[in-house]
Coordinates of C-alpha atoms and ligand atoms in Angstrom, one line a residue:
M1001 CA -34.4 -33.8 -2.6
Q1002 CA -31.9 -32.0 -4.9
K1003 CA -32.3 -28.3 -4.8
K1004 CA -31.8 -25.8 -7.5
A1005 CA -30.4 -22.2 -7.3
K1006 CA -29.9 -19.6 -9.9
M1007 CA -27.5 -16.7 -10.2
I1008 CA -27.5 -13.9 -12.8
L1009 CA -24.3 -12.0 -13.6
D1010 CA -23.9 -9.0 -15.8
K1011 CA -20.4 -8.0 -16.8
D1012 CA -21.3 -4.3 -16.4
F1013 CA -22.9 -4.6 -13.0
K1014 CA -20.1 -4.3 -10.4
I1015 CA -19.9 -3.8 -6.7
S1016 CA -16.3 -2.6 -6.5
R1017 CA -12.7 -3.5 -7.2
V1018 CA -11.3 -5.8 -4.6
D1019 CA -8.6 -4.2 -2.4
K1020 CA -6.0 -7.0 -2.3
R1021 CA -5.6 -6.3 1.4
I1022 CA -9.0 -8.0 2.0
Y1023 CA -6.8 -11.2 1.9
G1024 CA -4.6 -10.1 4.8
S1025 CA -3.7 -12.1 7.9
F1026 CA -2.3 -11.6 11.4
I1027 CA 0.7 -12.7 13.5
E1028 CA 0.6 -11.8 17.1
H1029 CA 3.2 -12.5 19.8
L1030 CA 0.9 -15.1 21.2
G1031 CA 1.5 -18.8 21.8
R1032 CA 3.5 -20.4 19.0
A1033 CA 2.8 -17.9 16.3
V1034 CA 6.2 -16.2 16.3
Y1035 CA 8.4 -18.4 18.4
D1036 CA 8.3 -22.0 17.2
G1037 CA 6.0 -20.8 14.4
I1038 CA 7.6 -18.5 11.9
Y1039 CA 10.9 -18.4 13.9
E1040 CA 12.6 -21.5 15.1
P1041 CA 16.4 -21.1 14.8
D1042 CA 17.2 -24.7 15.6
H1043 CA 14.9 -26.2 13.0
K1044 CA 16.5 -27.9 9.9
E1045 CA 14.4 -25.6 7.7
A1046 CA 15.6 -22.4 9.4
D1047 CA 17.3 -19.8 7.3
E1048 CA 20.3 -17.7 8.4
M1049 CA 17.9 -15.5 10.5
G1050 CA 16.1 -18.4 12.1
F1051 CA 13.0 -18.2 10.1
R1052 CA 11.4 -21.4 8.9
K1053 CA 11.6 -21.6 5.1
D1054 CA 8.9 -24.2 4.9
V1055 CA 6.5 -21.8 6.7
I1056 CA 7.5 -19.0 4.4
E1057 CA 6.7 -21.1 1.4
L1058 CA 3.2 -21.8 2.7
V1059 CA 2.6 -18.1 3.4
K1060 CA 3.9 -17.3 -0.1
E1061 CA 1.5 -19.9 -1.6
L1062 CA -1.4 -18.1 0.1
K1063 CA -0.3 -14.8 -1.5
V1064 CA -1.0 -12.9 1.8
P1065 CA -0.7 -9.2 0.9
I1066 CA -0.5 -7.8 4.4
V1067 CA 0.1 -9.1 7.9
R1068 CA -1.1 -7.4 11.0
Y1069 CA 1.6 -7.3 13.8
P1070 CA 2.4 -7.6 16.7
G1071 CA -1.1 -7.9 18.2
G1072 CA -3.8 -8.3 19.3
N1073 CA -4.2 -8.1 23.0
F1074 CA -0.4 -8.4 23.2
V1075 CA 0.2 -4.9 21.8
S1076 CA -1.7 -3.2 24.7
G1077 CA 1.2 -4.0 27.1
Y1078 CA 4.1 -4.0 24.6
N1079 CA 7.1 -1.7 24.7
W1080 CA 8.2 -1.7 21.0
E1081 CA 11.7 -0.6 22.1
D1082 CA 12.2 -3.9 23.8
G1083 CA 12.4 -5.6 20.4
I1084 CA 15.1 -3.4 18.8
G1085 CA 18.9 -3.4 19.2
P1086 CA 21.3 -6.2 20.1
K1087 CA 19.3 -9.4 20.8
E1088 CA 21.4 -10.3 23.9
K1089 CA 20.4 -7.0 25.5
R1090 CA 16.7 -7.3 25.0
P1091 CA 14.6 -7.8 28.1
R1092 CA 12.5 -10.9 29.0
R1093 CA 9.1 -9.6 30.1
L1094 CA 6.1 -11.0 31.8
E1095 CA 3.6 -10.7 28.9
L1096 CA 0.3 -9.9 30.7
A1097 CA -2.3 -10.4 27.9
W1098 CA -1.6 -14.1 27.6
S1099 CA 0.4 -14.7 30.8
S1100 CA 3.5 -15.8 28.9
L1101 CA 7.2 -15.0 28.9
E1102 CA 8.3 -12.7 26.1
T1103 CA 11.9 -13.0 25.1
N1104 CA 11.8 -10.1 22.5
Q1105 CA 14.1 -12.0 20.1
I1106 CA 11.8 -10.9 17.3
G1107 CA 10.9 -7.2 17.0
I1108 CA 9.9 -4.8 14.3
N1109 CA 13.3 -5.1 12.4
E1110 CA 13.3 -8.9 12.2
F1111 CA 9.6 -9.0 11.4
S1112 CA 10.1 -6.7 8.5
D1113 CA 12.8 -9.0 7.2
W1114 CA 10.4 -11.9 7.5
A1115 CA 7.7 -10.0 5.7
K1116 CA 10.0 -9.3 2.8
K1117 CA 10.9 -13.0 2.6
A1118 CA 7.2 -13.9 2.7
N1119 CA 6.3 -11.3 0.0
T1120 CA 4.0 -9.5 2.3
E1121 CA 3.6 -6.0 3.9
I1122 CA 3.1 -5.1 7.5
M1123 CA 0.1 -3.6 9.2
M1124 CA 1.5 -2.3 12.4
A1125 CA -0.4 -1.9 15.7
I1126 CA 0.6 0.6 18.3
N1127 CA 0.1 0.3 22.1
L1128 CA -2.7 2.6 23.3
G1129 CA -3.2 0.6 26.4
T1130 CA -0.2 1.3 28.6
R1131 CA 1.4 3.8 26.3
G1132 CA 0.3 6.8 24.2
I1133 CA 1.2 9.8 22.0
D1134 CA 4.9 9.8 22.6
A1135 CA 5.6 6.1 21.8
A1136 CA 3.3 6.5 18.8
R1137 CA 5.3 9.3 17.2
N1138 CA 8.6 7.6 18.0
I1139 CA 7.7 4.2 16.4
V1140 CA 6.6 5.9 13.2
E1141 CA 9.9 7.9 13.1
Y1142 CA 11.9 4.7 13.8
C1143 CA 10.1 2.8 11.0
N1144 CA 9.4 5.3 8.3
I1145 CA 11.9 8.3 8.4
R1146 CA 15.0 7.7 6.3
E1147 CA 17.7 9.4 8.5
G1148 CA 18.8 12.6 10.3
S1149 CA 16.7 12.2 13.5
Y1150 CA 17.2 10.4 16.8
W1151 CA 14.9 7.4 16.1
S1152 CA 15.7 7.1 12.4
D1153 CA 19.4 7.1 13.1
L1154 CA 19.0 4.6 15.8
R1155 CA 17.3 2.2 13.3
K1156 CA 20.3 2.8 11.0
S1157 CA 22.7 2.0 13.8
H1158 CA 20.7 -1.3 14.3
G1159 CA 21.7 -2.3 10.7
Y1160 CA 18.5 -1.1 8.9
K1161 CA 19.7 1.6 6.5
E1162 CA 16.4 1.7 4.6
P1163 CA 13.2 2.7 6.4
H1164 CA 10.5 0.0 6.7
N1165 CA 7.9 2.3 5.1
I1166 CA 5.0 0.8 7.0
K1167 CA 1.9 2.4 5.4
L1168 CA -1.0 1.0 7.5
W1169 CA -1.3 1.4 11.3
N1170 CA -3.8 0.2 13.9
L1171 CA -4.5 2.7 16.7
G1172 CA -4.5 0.1 19.5
N1173 CA -6.5 -3.1 19.8
E1174 CA -10.0 -3.9 21.1
M1175 CA -9.9 -0.9 23.5
D1176 CA -13.7 -1.4 24.3
G1177 CA -13.0 -4.8 25.9
P1178 CA -12.7 -5.0 29.7
W1179 CA -10.0 -7.7 29.2
Q1180 CA -7.8 -5.3 27.3
I1181 CA -4.7 -3.9 29.2
G1182 CA -5.6 -0.2 29.5
H1183 CA -9.2 -0.6 28.6
K1184 CA -10.9 2.7 27.9
T1185 CA -14.3 4.3 27.5
A1186 CA -15.2 5.4 24.0
D1187 CA -14.5 9.0 24.9
E1188 CA -11.2 8.2 26.6
Y1189 CA -10.1 6.1 23.6
G1190 CA -11.4 8.5 21.0
R1191 CA -9.4 11.4 22.5
I1192 CA -6.1 9.4 22.8
A1193 CA -6.6 7.8 19.3
C1194 CA -7.2 11.3 17.8
E1195 CA -4.0 12.8 19.4
A1196 CA -1.9 9.8 18.5
A1197 CA -3.2 9.8 15.0
K1198 CA -2.4 13.5 14.7
V1199 CA 1.3 13.2 15.6
M1200 CA 1.8 10.0 13.6
K1201 CA 0.5 11.7 10.5
I1202 CA 2.7 14.7 11.2
V1203 CA 5.7 12.4 11.2
D1204 CA 4.6 10.6 8.1
P1205 CA 1.6 12.1 6.2
S1206 CA 1.5 9.2 3.8
I1207 CA 0.4 6.6 6.4
E1208 CA -3.2 5.3 6.8
L1209 CA -4.8 4.8 10.2
V1210 CA -7.4 2.4 11.6
A1211 CA -9.4 3.3 14.7
C1212 CA -10.6 0.6 17.0
G1213 CA -14.2 -0.4 16.5
S1214 CA -16.0 -2.9 18.8
S1215 CA -14.4 -6.3 19.7
N1216 CA -17.5 -7.9 18.4
S1217 CA -21.2 -7.1 17.8
S1218 CA -22.3 -8.5 21.2
M1219 CA -20.3 -5.9 23.1
P1220 CA -22.8 -3.9 25.2
T1221 CA -21.3 -0.7 23.8
F1222 CA -21.5 -1.8 20.2
G1223 CA -22.8 1.0 18.0
Q1224 CA -22.4 3.8 20.4
W1225 CA -18.7 2.9 20.6
E1226 CA -18.2 3.4 16.9
A1227 CA -20.2 6.6 16.8
T1228 CA -18.3 8.2 19.7
V1229 CA -14.9 7.1 18.6
L1230 CA -15.5 8.4 15.1
E1231 CA -16.8 11.7 16.4
H1232 CA -13.4 12.2 18.0
T1233 CA -11.2 10.8 15.2
Y1234 CA -13.1 11.2 11.9
D1235 CA -10.7 13.7 10.4
Y1236 CA -7.6 11.8 11.3
V1237 CA -8.3 8.2 10.6
D1238 CA -9.1 6.2 7.4
Y1239 CA -10.7 3.0 8.7
I1240 CA -12.7 1.7 11.6
S1241 CA -11.9 -1.9 12.7
M1242 CA -14.2 -4.9 13.1
H1243 CA -13.4 -8.2 14.8
T1244 CA -15.4 -11.4 15.0
Y1245 CA -15.0 -15.1 15.7
Y1246 CA -17.5 -17.8 15.3
G1247 CA -17.8 -21.3 16.9
N1248 CA -19.9 -24.4 16.7
E1249 CA -20.1 -25.2 20.4
E1250 CA -23.6 -26.5 20.0
N1251 CA -22.7 -28.9 17.2
D1252 CA -25.5 -27.5 15.0
I1253 CA -24.1 -27.3 11.4
E1254 CA -27.2 -25.6 9.9
N1255 CA -26.9 -22.8 12.4
F1256 CA -23.1 -22.7 12.3
L1257 CA -23.0 -22.3 8.5
A1258 CA -25.5 -19.5 8.8
K1259 CA -23.2 -17.4 10.9
S1260 CA -21.9 -15.5 7.9
L1261 CA -25.3 -13.8 8.0
D1262 CA -24.2 -12.3 11.3
M1263 CA -21.0 -11.0 9.7
D1264 CA -23.1 -9.5 6.9
A1265 CA -25.4 -7.7 9.4
F1266 CA -22.4 -6.6 11.5
I1267 CA -20.7 -5.0 8.4
K1268 CA -24.0 -3.2 7.4
A1269 CA -24.4 -1.8 11.0
V1270 CA -20.8 -0.5 11.1
V1271 CA -21.0 1.1 7.7
S1272 CA -24.3 2.8 8.7
T1273 CA -22.7 4.1 11.9
A1274 CA -19.7 5.5 10.0
D1275 CA -22.0 7.1 7.5
Y1276 CA -24.1 8.6 10.3
V1277 CA -21.0 10.3 11.7
K1278 CA -20.1 11.5 8.1
A1279 CA -23.5 13.0 7.8
K1280 CA -23.4 14.7 11.2
K1281 CA -20.0 16.2 10.4
R1282 CA -21.1 17.1 6.9
S1283 CA -17.9 15.4 5.8
R1284 CA -16.9 14.6 2.2
K1285 CA -14.6 11.8 3.5
T1286 CA -15.8 8.2 3.8
I1287 CA -14.5 5.9 6.5
N1288 CA -14.1 2.4 5.3
I1289 CA -13.8 -0.9 7.2
S1290 CA -10.7 -2.8 8.3
F1291 CA -12.1 -6.2 9.3
D1292 CA -8.7 -7.0 11.0
E1293 CA -9.7 -10.1 12.9
W1294 CA -12.1 -12.8 11.7
N1295 CA -12.1 -16.6 11.8
V1296 CA -13.5 -19.6 13.5
W1297 CA -12.3 -19.9 17.1
F1298 CA -13.7 -22.3 19.7
H1299 CA -11.9 -25.7 19.6
S1300 CA -9.0 -24.7 21.8
R1301 CA -10.8 -22.7 24.5
E1302 CA -11.0 -25.5 27.1
N1303 CA -7.5 -26.7 26.6
D1304 CA -6.1 -23.2 27.0
K1305 CA -7.4 -23.0 30.5
K1306 CA -5.0 -25.8 31.5
I1307 CA -1.8 -24.0 30.2
E1308 CA 0.8 -23.0 32.8
P1309 CA 1.5 -19.3 32.9
W1310 CA 4.8 -17.6 32.3
T1311 CA 6.3 -20.0 29.8
I1312 CA 7.8 -19.2 26.4
A1313 CA 5.6 -20.0 23.4
P1314 CA 3.0 -22.1 25.1
P1315 CA 0.6 -23.9 22.7
L1316 CA -2.3 -21.5 23.0
L1317 CA -5.3 -21.1 20.7
E1318 CA -4.2 -24.1 18.6
D1319 CA -7.6 -24.9 17.0
V1320 CA -7.5 -28.0 14.9
Y1321 CA -9.9 -27.1 12.1
T1322 CA -12.5 -29.4 10.6
F1323 CA -14.1 -29.6 7.2
E1324 CA -17.2 -27.7 8.4
D1325 CA -15.0 -24.9 9.7
A1326 CA -13.6 -24.6 6.1
L1327 CA -17.1 -24.2 4.8
L1328 CA -17.9 -21.4 7.2
V1329 CA -14.6 -19.7 6.3
G1330 CA -15.7 -19.9 2.7
C1331 CA -19.0 -18.3 3.5
L1332 CA -17.2 -15.5 5.5
L1333 CA -14.8 -14.9 2.5
I1334 CA -17.8 -14.5 0.2
T1335 CA -19.5 -12.1 2.7
L1336 CA -16.4 -9.9 2.8
L1337 CA -16.3 -9.9 -1.0
K1338 CA -20.0 -8.9 -1.1
H1339 CA -18.9 -5.7 0.8
A1340 CA -15.8 -5.0 -1.2
D1341 CA -17.1 -1.4 -1.7
R1342 CA -16.5 -0.7 2.0
V1343 CA -14.4 -3.5 3.4
K1344 CA -10.9 -2.6 2.2
I1345 CA -8.8 -4.6 4.6
A1346 CA -9.5 -7.9 6.3
C1347 CA -7.2 -10.2 8.3
L1348 CA -7.8 -13.9 8.8
A1349 CA -6.8 -14.2 12.4
Q1350 CA -4.2 -15.7 12.6
L1351 CA -1.6 -17.1 10.2
V1352 CA 0.6 -19.7 12.0
N1353 CA -0.3 -22.1 14.8
V1354 CA -2.6 -19.7 16.7
I1355 CA -6.2 -20.2 15.2
A1356 CA -4.4 -20.5 11.9
P1357 CA -4.5 -22.0 8.4
I1358 CA -0.8 -23.1 8.8
M1359 CA 0.4 -25.4 11.6
T1360 CA 3.9 -26.4 12.6
E1361 CA 5.4 -29.0 14.8
K1362 CA 8.5 -28.0 16.8
G1363 CA 11.4 -29.6 15.1
G1364 CA 9.0 -31.2 12.6
K1365 CA 6.6 -30.6 9.8
A1366 CA 4.4 -27.7 8.7
W1367 CA 1.0 -28.5 7.2
R1368 CA -2.2 -26.9 5.8
Q1369 CA -5.3 -26.9 7.9
T1370 CA -8.7 -27.3 6.3
I1371 CA -9.4 -23.5 6.3
Y1372 CA -6.2 -23.0 4.3
Y1373 CA -8.0 -24.0 1.1
P1374 CA -10.9 -21.5 0.8
Y1375 CA -8.5 -18.7 1.9
L1376 CA -6.0 -19.9 -0.8
H1377 CA -8.6 -20.0 -3.5
A1378 CA -10.1 -16.6 -2.7
S1379 CA -6.7 -15.0 -2.4
T1380 CA -5.6 -16.6 -5.7
Y1381 CA -8.7 -16.2 -7.9
G1382 CA -10.6 -13.4 -6.1
R1383 CA -8.6 -10.5 -7.5
G1384 CA -10.3 -7.9 -9.8
E1385 CA -13.8 -6.6 -9.5
V1386 CA -16.7 -8.1 -7.6
L1387 CA -19.9 -8.5 -9.6
A1388 CA -23.3 -7.6 -8.2
S1389 CA -25.1 -10.9 -8.5
V1390 CA -28.8 -11.6 -8.4
I1391 CA -29.3 -15.0 -6.6
D1392 CA -32.5 -17.0 -6.3
S1393 CA -31.9 -19.8 -3.8
P1394 CA -34.1 -22.0 -1.7
K1395 CA -33.8 -21.0 2.0
Y1396 CA -34.0 -22.5 5.5
D1397 CA -34.4 -21.4 9.1
S1398 CA -31.9 -22.3 11.8
K1399 CA -31.8 -21.8 15.6
D1400 CA -30.6 -18.1 15.3
F1401 CA -31.3 -17.2 11.7
S1402 CA -34.2 -17.0 9.3
D1403 CA -34.2 -17.2 5.5
V1404 CA -30.7 -18.7 5.2
P1405 CA -30.0 -19.3 1.5
F1406 CA -28.7 -22.8 0.8
L1407 CA -26.5 -21.2 -1.8
E1408 CA -23.9 -18.6 -0.7
S1409 CA -22.1 -17.2 -3.7
I1410 CA -20.2 -14.3 -5.3
A1411 CA -18.3 -13.7 -8.6
V1412 CA -15.1 -11.8 -9.3
I1413 CA -13.9 -10.8 -12.7
N1414 CA -10.2 -10.4 -13.2
D1415 CA -9.7 -7.9 -16.1
E1416 CA -6.0 -8.6 -16.3
N1417 CA -6.5 -12.1 -17.5
D1418 CA -10.2 -12.1 -18.5
E1419 CA -11.0 -14.7 -15.9
L1420 CA -14.4 -15.0 -14.2
T1421 CA -14.4 -16.9 -10.9
I1422 CA -17.6 -17.9 -9.1
F1423 CA -17.2 -18.9 -5.4
A1424 CA -20.0 -21.0 -4.0
V1425 CA -20.9 -22.9 -0.9
N1426 CA -23.8 -25.4 -0.8
R1427 CA -25.1 -25.3 2.7
D1428 CA -27.4 -28.2 2.1
K1429 CA -26.4 -31.2 4.2
A1430 CA -29.0 -33.4 2.5
D1431 CA -28.1 -33.3 -1.2
S1432 CA -26.2 -31.8 -4.0
M1433 CA -27.5 -28.6 -5.7
L1434 CA -28.0 -27.8 -9.3
F1435 CA -26.4 -24.4 -9.8
E1436 CA -27.3 -22.4 -12.8
C1437 CA -25.6 -19.1 -13.7
E1438 CA -26.9 -16.8 -16.5
L1439 CA -24.1 -14.8 -17.9
K1440 CA -24.8 -11.4 -19.5
G1441 CA -22.1 -9.7 -21.6
F1442 CA -19.6 -12.5 -21.3
E1443 CA -19.0 -13.5 -24.9
N1444 CA -16.7 -16.4 -25.6
Y1445 CA -16.1 -17.5 -22.0
R1446 CA -15.2 -21.1 -21.7
F1447 CA -15.0 -23.4 -18.7
V1448 CA -11.5 -23.8 -17.1
E1449 CA -11.9 -25.7 -13.9
H1450 CA -14.3 -26.6 -11.0
I1451 CA -12.4 -26.9 -7.7
V1452 CA -14.3 -28.7 -5.0
L1453 CA -13.7 -29.1 -1.3
E1454 CA -16.0 -31.7 0.1
N1455 CA -15.9 -34.6 2.7
S1456 CA -18.2 -37.3 3.9
D1457 CA -17.1 -36.5 7.4
I1458 CA -17.9 -32.9 8.5
K1459 CA -15.5 -33.3 11.4
A1460 CA -12.5 -34.4 9.2
A1461 CA -9.3 -32.5 9.9
N1462 CA -5.8 -32.3 8.6
T1463 CA -3.2 -33.3 11.2
K1464 CA 0.6 -33.8 11.4
D1465 CA 0.2 -37.5 10.6
N1466 CA -2.6 -37.1 8.1
P1467 CA -2.0 -33.7 6.5
D1468 CA -3.9 -34.4 3.3
N1469 CA -7.1 -35.8 4.8
V1470 CA -9.1 -32.8 3.6
V1471 CA -7.8 -31.4 0.3
P1472 CA -9.6 -29.9 -2.8
Y1473 CA -9.8 -31.7 -6.1
S1474 CA -10.6 -30.4 -9.6
K1475 CA -13.6 -31.5 -11.7
N1476 CA -14.5 -31.2 -15.3
D1477 CA -18.2 -31.2 -15.0
C1478 CA -19.4 -27.8 -15.9
V1479 CA -21.5 -27.2 -19.0
I1480 CA -22.0 -23.8 -20.7
E1481 CA -24.8 -23.5 -23.2
D1482 CA -26.2 -20.3 -24.6
S1483 CA -24.6 -18.2 -21.8
L1484 CA -26.0 -20.5 -19.1
V1485 CA -23.5 -22.2 -16.8
R1486 CA -24.7 -25.5 -15.3
V1487 CA -22.9 -27.4 -12.6
L1488 CA -23.7 -29.6 -9.7
L1489 CA -22.5 -28.5 -6.2
P1490 CA -22.0 -31.5 -4.0
R1491 CA -23.8 -31.5 -0.6
L1492 CA -21.9 -29.4 1.9
S1493 CA -19.2 -28.1 -0.4
W1494 CA -16.9 -25.2 -1.2
N1495 CA -16.7 -24.6 -4.9
V1496 CA -14.6 -22.5 -7.2
I1497 CA -15.9 -22.3 -10.8
R1498 CA -13.3 -20.8 -13.1
L1499 CA -14.2 -19.5 -16.6
A1500 CA -12.0 -17.5 -19.0
K1501 CA -12.4 -15.7 -22.2
S1502 CA -11.3 -17.8 -25.2
S1503 CA -8.5 -16.1 -27.2
K1504 CA -10.2 -16.7 -30.5
Ligands
LIG1049 O1 -6.6 -13.3 17.8 C1 -6.7 -13.6 19.2 C2 -7.1 -12.4 20.0 O2 -8.5 -12.2 19.8 C3 -6.5 -11.1 19.8 O3 -5.3 -11.0 20.5 C4 -7.5 -10.1 20.3 O4 -7.4 -8.9 19.6 C5 -8.8 -10.8 20.1 O5 -9.6 -10.8 21.2

């Protein structure tokens, strides 16, 4: 039976301005993300530096404001100095996080060139696994100081006269995880992160720092980890990180699509913990969230066990995403927007080939995976201020969740172009849904477009040979009468309903 859901939006009731960095992404020296992903010197699309122009175009289309680099687990064993200076002198290393061979042909200088070409900025992670305070201060000096000191002059001698001016830095990666190179207890990590933060901010006081939170909410130390780390670092850092990945191993779509409720609870728990430390310290400063790894990740796990160690750019973590994955990614984007008052940075992990919206074939094509589309739409239309919506939706229970609303939705008003965009997922696998939205304070708004991503096959994917199997289309089916927007959301669909103020 067709369900009905209602949303009420008031132009004056806002959650927060969206920090554009909420649409960030991530490129790690892992698998074919860097080598044979963004960088393939022999490819016919390669530019003079070896970067694939077709990949850059797709990244630009996504309007990715910031890219986390160079890891991930990789960073905890990385000597950043291996990636600078003449390429022929750079060492080949056994890369222990992913058991691969690292050629170091791309380092911070080349990556910063790539970032400029892709219209994005860098969020740089430092190694707090095998390294520490000394390497932390040196890399900030190398990247951000103009000249007149050892590391800044070395950068100039490498051909980079201008500093890279990297403003956002991760203090290590997933240091709570036993798999991490140089894994630490919360006290051990809190102390080294505090001391590294101190020297990094002495070198460049304009930078912002992210302390490592838990690798996911199932970690046995979750909660206590955040509290202890922030007790040590509160005065020196600006954000605490969150990471999470979801899968549909049990092939249960109702439960899978409800997993954004887990993300919602996770964010609320980390915000509460950060505010608990704030209260304890009687601090006036608020620590916000950098959700610097999130995505669907499960398709490639079995295949990855078969990959030979110590090869260059092995095809690791190459999830081929289905239509249902795109729906969950849509729900996760809506959840991040709901928390735009505290989530200031978020990185879809990752960007190219490795659990990524963009795939490439060595020597061949580049194409958009299914999850590309909700990310594209949110990044394009989800700029401005998030509205505090009231939603009345029918609900269901799934294996792990109760009271899952069939409608997942959020609205963003862009004051620069007077556009109102409603993002909505219909989780109902049985039928379409009648969606009504009552607008308060939106005089003279007209319907622009209803973008829909739907598919009769929930397992449909885009591949090299069929890259446009799952693509969105635009509909003209929305009615606005007396400030009431009425539209049908197809069963299991991602929807972008665009309205704009008429000029008259
Ligand atoms: O994104 C893949 C990996 O997932 C990252 O290297 C690590 O931080 C996380 O466990």
